[in-house]
Backbone as a ProteinNet text record, in pm:
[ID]
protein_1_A
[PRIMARY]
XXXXXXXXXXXXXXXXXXXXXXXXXXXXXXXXXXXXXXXXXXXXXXXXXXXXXXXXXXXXXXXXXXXXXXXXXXXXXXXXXXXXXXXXXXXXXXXXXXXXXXXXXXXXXXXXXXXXXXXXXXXXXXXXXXXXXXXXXXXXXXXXXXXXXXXXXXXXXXXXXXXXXXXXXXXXXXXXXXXXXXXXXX
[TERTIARY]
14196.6	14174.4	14297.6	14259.8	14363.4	14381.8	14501.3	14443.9	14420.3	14357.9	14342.7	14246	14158.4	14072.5	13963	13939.7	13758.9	13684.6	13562.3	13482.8	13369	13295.7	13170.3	13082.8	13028.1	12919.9	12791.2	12676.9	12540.2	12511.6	12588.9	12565.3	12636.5	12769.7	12829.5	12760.6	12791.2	12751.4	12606.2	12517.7	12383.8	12332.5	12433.8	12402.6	12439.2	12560.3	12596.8	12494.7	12462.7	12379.5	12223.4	12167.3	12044.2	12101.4	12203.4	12239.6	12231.5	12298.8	12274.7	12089.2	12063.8	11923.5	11826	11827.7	11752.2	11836.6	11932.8	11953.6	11880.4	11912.5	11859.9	11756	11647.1	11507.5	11484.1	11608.9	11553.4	11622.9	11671.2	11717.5	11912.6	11944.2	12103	12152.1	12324.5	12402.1	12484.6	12510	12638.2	12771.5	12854	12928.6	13075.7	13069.9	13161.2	13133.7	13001.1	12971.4	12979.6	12979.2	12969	13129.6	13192.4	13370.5	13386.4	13322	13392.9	13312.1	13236.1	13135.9	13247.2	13263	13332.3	13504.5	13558.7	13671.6	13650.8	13559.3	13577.6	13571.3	13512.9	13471.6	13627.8	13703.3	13836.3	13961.5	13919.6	14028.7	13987.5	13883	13878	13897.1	13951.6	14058.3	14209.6	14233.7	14344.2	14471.7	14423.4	14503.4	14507.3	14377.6	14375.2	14506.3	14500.7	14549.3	14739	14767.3	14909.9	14946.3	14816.6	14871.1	14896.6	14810.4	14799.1	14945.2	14978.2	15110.2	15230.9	15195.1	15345.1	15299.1	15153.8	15144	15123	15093.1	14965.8	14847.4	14760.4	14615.7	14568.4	14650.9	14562.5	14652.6	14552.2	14575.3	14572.8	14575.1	14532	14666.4	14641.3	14769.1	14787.1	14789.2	14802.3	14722.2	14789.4	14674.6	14703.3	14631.3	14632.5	14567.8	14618.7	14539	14514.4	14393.9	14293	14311.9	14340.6	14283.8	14207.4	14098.9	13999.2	13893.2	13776.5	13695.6	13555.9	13550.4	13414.2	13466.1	13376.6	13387.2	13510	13539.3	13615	13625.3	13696.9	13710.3	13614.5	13582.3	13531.6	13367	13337.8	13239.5	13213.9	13084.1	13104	13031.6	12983.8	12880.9	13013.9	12905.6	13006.7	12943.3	12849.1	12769.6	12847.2	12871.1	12957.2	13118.7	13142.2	13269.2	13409.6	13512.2	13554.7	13675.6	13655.3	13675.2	13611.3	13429	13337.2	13409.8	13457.6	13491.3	13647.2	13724	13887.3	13845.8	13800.7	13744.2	13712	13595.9	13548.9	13638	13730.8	13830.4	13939.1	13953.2	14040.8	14022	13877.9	13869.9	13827	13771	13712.4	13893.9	14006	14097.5	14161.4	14064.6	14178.3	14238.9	14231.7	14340.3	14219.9	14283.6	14241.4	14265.5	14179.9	14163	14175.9	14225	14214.6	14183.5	14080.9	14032.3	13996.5	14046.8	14026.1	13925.5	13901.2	13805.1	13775.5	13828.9	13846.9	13692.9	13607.6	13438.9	13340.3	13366.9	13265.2	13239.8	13336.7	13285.4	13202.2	13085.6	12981.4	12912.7	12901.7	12817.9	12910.4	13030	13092	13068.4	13103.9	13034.7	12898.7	12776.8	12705.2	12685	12757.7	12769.1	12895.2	12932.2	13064.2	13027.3	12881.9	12878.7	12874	12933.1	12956.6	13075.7	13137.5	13302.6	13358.5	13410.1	13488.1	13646.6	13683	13806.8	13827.8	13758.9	13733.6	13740.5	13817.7	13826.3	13832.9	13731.5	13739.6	13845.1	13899.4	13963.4	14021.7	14005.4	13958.1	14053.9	14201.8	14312.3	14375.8	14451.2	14517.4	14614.9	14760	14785.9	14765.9	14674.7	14652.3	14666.9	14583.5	14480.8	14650.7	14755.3	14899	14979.5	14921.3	15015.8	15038.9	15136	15154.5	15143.4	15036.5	14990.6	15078.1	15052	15161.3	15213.4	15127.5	15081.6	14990.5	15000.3	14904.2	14804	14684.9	14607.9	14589.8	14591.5	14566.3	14473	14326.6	14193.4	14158.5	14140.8	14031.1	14194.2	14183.8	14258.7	14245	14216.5	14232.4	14300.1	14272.7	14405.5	14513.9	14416.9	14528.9	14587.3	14588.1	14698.4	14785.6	14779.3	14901.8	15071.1	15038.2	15160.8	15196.9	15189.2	15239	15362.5	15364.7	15492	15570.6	15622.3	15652.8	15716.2	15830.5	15918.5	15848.4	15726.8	15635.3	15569.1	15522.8	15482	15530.9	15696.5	15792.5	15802.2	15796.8	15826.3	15663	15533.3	15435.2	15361.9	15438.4	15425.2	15516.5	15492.2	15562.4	15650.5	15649.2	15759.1	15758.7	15831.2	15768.3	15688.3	15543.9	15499.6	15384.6	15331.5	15260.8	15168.8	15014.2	14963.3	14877	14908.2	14828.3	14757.2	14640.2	14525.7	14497.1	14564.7	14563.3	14645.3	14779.1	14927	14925.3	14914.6	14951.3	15094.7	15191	15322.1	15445.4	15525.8	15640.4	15708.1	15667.3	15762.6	15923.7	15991.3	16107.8	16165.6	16065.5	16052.6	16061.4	15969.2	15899.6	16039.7	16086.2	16212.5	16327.7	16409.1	16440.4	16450.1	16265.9	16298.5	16271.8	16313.9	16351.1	16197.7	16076.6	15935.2	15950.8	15850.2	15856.4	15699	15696.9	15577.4	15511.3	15362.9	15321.2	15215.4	15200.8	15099.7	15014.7	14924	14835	14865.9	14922.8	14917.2	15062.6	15140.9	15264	15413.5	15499.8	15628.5	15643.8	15653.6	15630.5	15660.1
21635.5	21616.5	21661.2	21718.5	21776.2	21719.7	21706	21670.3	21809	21766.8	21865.7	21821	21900.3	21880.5	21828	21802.6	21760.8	21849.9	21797.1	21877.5	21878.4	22027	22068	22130.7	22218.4	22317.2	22254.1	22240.3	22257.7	22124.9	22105.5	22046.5	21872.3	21901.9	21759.6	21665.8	21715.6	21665.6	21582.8	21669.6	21663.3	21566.3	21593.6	21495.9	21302.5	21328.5	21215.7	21103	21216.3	21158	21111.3	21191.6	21171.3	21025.1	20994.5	20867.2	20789.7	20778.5	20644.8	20577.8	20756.8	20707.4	20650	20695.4	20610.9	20474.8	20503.5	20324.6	20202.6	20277.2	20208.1	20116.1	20315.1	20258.6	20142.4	20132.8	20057.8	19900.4	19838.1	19755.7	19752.9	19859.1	19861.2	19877	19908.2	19960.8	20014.5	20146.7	20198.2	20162.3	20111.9	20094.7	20207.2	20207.5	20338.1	20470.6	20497.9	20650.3	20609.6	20510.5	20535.3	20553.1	20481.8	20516.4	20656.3	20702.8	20874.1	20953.6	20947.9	21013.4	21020	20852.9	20826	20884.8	20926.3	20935.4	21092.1	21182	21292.9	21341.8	21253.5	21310.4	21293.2	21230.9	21147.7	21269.4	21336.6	21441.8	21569.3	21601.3	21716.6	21702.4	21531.5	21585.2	21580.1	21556	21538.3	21719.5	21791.8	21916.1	21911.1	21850.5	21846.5	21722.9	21615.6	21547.5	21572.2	21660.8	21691.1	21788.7	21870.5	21955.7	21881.7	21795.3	21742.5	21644	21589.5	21524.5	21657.4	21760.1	21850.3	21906	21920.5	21999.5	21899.7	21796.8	21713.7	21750.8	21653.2	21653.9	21766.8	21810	21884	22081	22147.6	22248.5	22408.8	22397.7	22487.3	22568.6	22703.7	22779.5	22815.8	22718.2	22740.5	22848.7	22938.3	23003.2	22992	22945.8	22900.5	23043.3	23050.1	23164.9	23051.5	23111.1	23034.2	23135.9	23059.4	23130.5	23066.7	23133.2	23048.7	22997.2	22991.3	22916	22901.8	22950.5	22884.7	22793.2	22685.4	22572.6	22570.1	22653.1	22682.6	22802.3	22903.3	23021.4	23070.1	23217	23271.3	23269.3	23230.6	23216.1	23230.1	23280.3	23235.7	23174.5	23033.1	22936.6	22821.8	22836.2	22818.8	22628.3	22612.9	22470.2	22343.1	22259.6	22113.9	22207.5	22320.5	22353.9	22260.4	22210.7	22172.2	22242.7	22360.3	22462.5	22458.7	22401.9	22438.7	22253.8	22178.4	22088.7	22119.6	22142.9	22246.2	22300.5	22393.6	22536.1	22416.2	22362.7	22292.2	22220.8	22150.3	21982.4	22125.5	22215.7	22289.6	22378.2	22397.8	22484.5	22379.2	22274	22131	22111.7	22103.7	22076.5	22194.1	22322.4	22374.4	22513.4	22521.6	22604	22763.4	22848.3	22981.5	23013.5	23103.9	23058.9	23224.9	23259.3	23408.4	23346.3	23394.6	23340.1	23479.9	23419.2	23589.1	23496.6	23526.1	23508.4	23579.7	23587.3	23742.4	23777.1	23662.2	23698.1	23663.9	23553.2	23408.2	23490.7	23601.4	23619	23665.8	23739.7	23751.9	23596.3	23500.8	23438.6	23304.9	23335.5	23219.9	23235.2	23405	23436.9	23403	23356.8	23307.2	23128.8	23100	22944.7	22902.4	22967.3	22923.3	23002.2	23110	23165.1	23079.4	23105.5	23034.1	22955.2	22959.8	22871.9	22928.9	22836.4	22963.2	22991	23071.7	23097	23137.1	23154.5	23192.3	23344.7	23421.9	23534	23592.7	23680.6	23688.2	23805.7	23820.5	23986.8	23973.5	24097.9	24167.3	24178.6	24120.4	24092.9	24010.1	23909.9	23785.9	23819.6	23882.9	23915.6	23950.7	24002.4	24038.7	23833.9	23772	23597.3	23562.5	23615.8	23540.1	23626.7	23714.6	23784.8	23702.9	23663.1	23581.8	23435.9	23372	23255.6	23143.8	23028.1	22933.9	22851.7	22878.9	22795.2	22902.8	22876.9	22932.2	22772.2	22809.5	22684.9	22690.8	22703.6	22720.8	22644.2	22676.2	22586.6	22584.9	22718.6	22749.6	22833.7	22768.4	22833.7	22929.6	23089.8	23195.5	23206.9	23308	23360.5	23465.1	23565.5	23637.4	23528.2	23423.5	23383.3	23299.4	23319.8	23242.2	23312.4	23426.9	23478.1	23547.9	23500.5	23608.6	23690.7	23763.2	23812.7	23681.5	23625.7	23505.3	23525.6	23653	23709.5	23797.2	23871.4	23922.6	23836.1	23695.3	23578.7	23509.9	23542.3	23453.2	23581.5	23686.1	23789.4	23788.9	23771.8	23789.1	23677.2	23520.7	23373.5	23377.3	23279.7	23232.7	23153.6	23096.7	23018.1	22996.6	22939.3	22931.2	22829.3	22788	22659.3	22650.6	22615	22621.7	22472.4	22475.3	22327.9	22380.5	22335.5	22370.6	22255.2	22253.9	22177.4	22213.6	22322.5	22303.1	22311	22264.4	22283.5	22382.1	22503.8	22614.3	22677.3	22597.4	22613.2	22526.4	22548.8	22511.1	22454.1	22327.3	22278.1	22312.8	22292.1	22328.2	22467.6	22548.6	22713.2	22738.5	22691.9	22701.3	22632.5	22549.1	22510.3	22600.4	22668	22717.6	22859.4	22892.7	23020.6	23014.3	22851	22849.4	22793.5	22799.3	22756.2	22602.2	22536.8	22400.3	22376.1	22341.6	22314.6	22204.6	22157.7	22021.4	22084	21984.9	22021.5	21826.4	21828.6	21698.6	21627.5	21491.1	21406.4	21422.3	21458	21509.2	21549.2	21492.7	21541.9	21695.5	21729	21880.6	21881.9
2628.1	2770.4	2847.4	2968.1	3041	3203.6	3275.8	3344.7	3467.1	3560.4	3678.2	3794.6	3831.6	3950	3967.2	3813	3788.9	3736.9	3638.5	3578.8	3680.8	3627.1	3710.1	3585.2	3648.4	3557.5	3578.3	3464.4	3506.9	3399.2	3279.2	3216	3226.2	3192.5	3237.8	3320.1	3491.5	3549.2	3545.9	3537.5	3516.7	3400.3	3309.2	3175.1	3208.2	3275.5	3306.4	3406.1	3523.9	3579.7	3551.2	3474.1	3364.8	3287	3215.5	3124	3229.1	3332.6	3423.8	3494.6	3521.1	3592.5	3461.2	3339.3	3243.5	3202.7	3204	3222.9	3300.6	3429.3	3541.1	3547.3	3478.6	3437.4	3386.2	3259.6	3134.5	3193.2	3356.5	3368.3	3361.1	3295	3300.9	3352.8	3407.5	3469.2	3381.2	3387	3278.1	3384.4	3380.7	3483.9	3453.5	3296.8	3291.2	3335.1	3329.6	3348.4	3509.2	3567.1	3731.5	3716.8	3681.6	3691.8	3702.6	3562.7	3559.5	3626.5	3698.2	3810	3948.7	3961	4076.5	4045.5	3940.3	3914.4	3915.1	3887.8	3898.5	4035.7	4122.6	4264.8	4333.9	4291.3	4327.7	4295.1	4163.7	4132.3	4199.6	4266.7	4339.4	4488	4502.9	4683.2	4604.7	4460.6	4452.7	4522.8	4501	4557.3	4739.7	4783.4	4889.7	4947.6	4909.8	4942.1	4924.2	4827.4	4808.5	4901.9	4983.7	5019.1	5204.6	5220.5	5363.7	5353.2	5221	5251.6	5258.2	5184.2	5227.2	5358.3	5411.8	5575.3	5706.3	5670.6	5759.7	5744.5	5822.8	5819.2	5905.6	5988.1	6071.5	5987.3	5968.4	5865.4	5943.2	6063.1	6178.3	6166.2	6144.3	6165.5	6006.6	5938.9	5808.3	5727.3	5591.9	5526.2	5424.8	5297.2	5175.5	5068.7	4961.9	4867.4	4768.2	4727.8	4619.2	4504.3	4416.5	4223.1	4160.7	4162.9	4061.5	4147.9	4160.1	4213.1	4147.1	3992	3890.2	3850.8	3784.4	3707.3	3648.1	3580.8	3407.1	3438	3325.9	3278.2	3199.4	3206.7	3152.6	3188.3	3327	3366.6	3505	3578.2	3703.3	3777.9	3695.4	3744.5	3827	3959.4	4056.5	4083.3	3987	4017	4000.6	4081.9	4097.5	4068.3	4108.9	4084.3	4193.9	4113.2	4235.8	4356.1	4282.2	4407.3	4524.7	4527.2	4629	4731.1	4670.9	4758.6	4818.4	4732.7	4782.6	4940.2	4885.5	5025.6	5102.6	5126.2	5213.4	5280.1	5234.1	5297.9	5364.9	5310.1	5348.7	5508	5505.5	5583.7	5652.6	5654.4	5792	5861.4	5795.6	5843.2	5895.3	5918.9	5986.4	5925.2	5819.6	5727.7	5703.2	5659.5	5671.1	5532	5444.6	5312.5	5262.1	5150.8	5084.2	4958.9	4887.4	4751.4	4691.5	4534.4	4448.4	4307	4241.3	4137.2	4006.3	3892.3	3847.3	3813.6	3816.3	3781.7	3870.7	3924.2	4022.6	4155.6	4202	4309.4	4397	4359.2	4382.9	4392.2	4325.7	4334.7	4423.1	4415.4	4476.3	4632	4725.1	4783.8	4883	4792.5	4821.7	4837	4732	4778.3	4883.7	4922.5	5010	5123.2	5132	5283.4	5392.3	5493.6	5615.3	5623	5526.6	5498.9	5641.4	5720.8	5871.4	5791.4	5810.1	5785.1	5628.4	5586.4	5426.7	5390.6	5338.2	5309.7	5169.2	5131.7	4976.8	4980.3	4863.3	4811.2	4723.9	4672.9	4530.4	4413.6	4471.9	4350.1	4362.1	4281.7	4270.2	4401.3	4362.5	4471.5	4616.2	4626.8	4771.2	4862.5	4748.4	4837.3	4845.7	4820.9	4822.9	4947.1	4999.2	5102.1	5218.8	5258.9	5406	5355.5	5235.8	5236.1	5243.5	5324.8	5318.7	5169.5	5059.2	4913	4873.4	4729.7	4621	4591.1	4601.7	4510.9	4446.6	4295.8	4167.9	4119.1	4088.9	4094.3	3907.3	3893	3782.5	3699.7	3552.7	3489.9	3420.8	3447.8	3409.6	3362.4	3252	3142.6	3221.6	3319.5	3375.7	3503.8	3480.2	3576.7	3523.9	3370.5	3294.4	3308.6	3283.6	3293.4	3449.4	3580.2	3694.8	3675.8	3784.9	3824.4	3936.7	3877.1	4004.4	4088.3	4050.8	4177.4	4276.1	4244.2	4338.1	4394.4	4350.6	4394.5	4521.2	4464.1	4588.4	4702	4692.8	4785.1	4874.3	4796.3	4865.8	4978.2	4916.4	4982.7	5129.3	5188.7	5307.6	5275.4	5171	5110.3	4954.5	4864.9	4715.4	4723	4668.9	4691.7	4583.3	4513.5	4425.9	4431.4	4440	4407.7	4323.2	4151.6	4042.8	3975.6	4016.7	3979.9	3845.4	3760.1	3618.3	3538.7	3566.7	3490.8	3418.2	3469.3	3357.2	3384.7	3479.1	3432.5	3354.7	3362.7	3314	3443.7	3483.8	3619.5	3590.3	3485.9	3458.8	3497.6	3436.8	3496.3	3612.6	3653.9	3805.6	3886.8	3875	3952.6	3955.6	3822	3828.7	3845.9	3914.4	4020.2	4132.5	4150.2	4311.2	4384.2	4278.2	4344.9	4359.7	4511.8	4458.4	4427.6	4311.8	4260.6	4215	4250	4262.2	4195.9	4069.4	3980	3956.4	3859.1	3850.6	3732.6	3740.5	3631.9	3573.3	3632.4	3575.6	3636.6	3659.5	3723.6	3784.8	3863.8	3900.1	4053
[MASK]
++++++++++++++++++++++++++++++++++++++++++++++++++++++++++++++++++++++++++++++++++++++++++++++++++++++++++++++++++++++++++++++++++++++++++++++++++++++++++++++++++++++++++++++++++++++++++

């Protein structure tokens, strides 16, 4: 188990919620599966919420780049993703969004049409030009290793909120990024 933003996809979710409603049926309450239902819905404001304590609540002016916005890697089922709640809290407060996807985006596209301030394009780099933060959602393999000094030259400042610890906070400090990652000193 890892920690990060919350699970999604077609199955989890769906499975979990199927075990409770036949409970129900049968007179029960699973009261754990309501925990981790209610605990997963809880880790997908967790990026939101780190980022409103380093900006405030109100996100206007601001522009954030997104990595990642399917479930998981290696896929681009965009269903209970918690990218699709990210974008959302992000763009209700205000903030102006560049999101890249190395597969999802065609279909992410369609579930996020009408996002205001939402901008797709077509390479990791580009969603980081000007951006005030990188959001780091969905852990891709090509975003294990960046160029971080093209990173710090392409940001508004160094700032990193990684919803899937795929760095080295130690690293990451000593090139000067300040970086806030989940479940973990950073």
């Amino acid at each position: 188990l890892y920690a990060g933003t919350g699970y999604g996809g077609s199955c989890f979710p769906k499975d979990v919620q199927a075990l409770q409603h036949t409970a129900r049926e049968a007179g029960m309450e699973l009261g754990v599966l309501r925990a981790v239902e209610a605990a997963n819905e809880r880790q997908k404001q967790v990026l939101v919420t780190k980022i409103v304590e380093r900006f405030g609540a109100d996100l206007s002016g601001r522009t954030f780049a997104i990595w990642g916005l399917a479930f998981k890697p290696n896929t681009d089922d965009m269903r209970e993703a918690p990218s699709r709640v990210i974008v959302a809290e992000l763009a209700r407060r205000g903030a102006a969004l560049r999101a890249y996807d190395p597969v999802a985006m065609p279909e992410a596209k369609k579930v996020l049409q009408g996002t205001p301030r939402l901008t797709f394009v077509a390479e990791a780099q580009q969603a980081l030009e000007g951006a005030d933060a990188l959001v780091l959602v969905t852990e891709w393999r090509e975003f294990r290793n960046p160029d971080f000094e093209a990173m710090k030259t392409a940001l508004k400042q160094p700032l990193i909120f990684d919803g899937r610890n795929l760095y080295d906070p130690a690293l990451l400090k000593s090139l000067g990024f300040d970086y806030r990652c989940i479940g973990r000193p950073g």
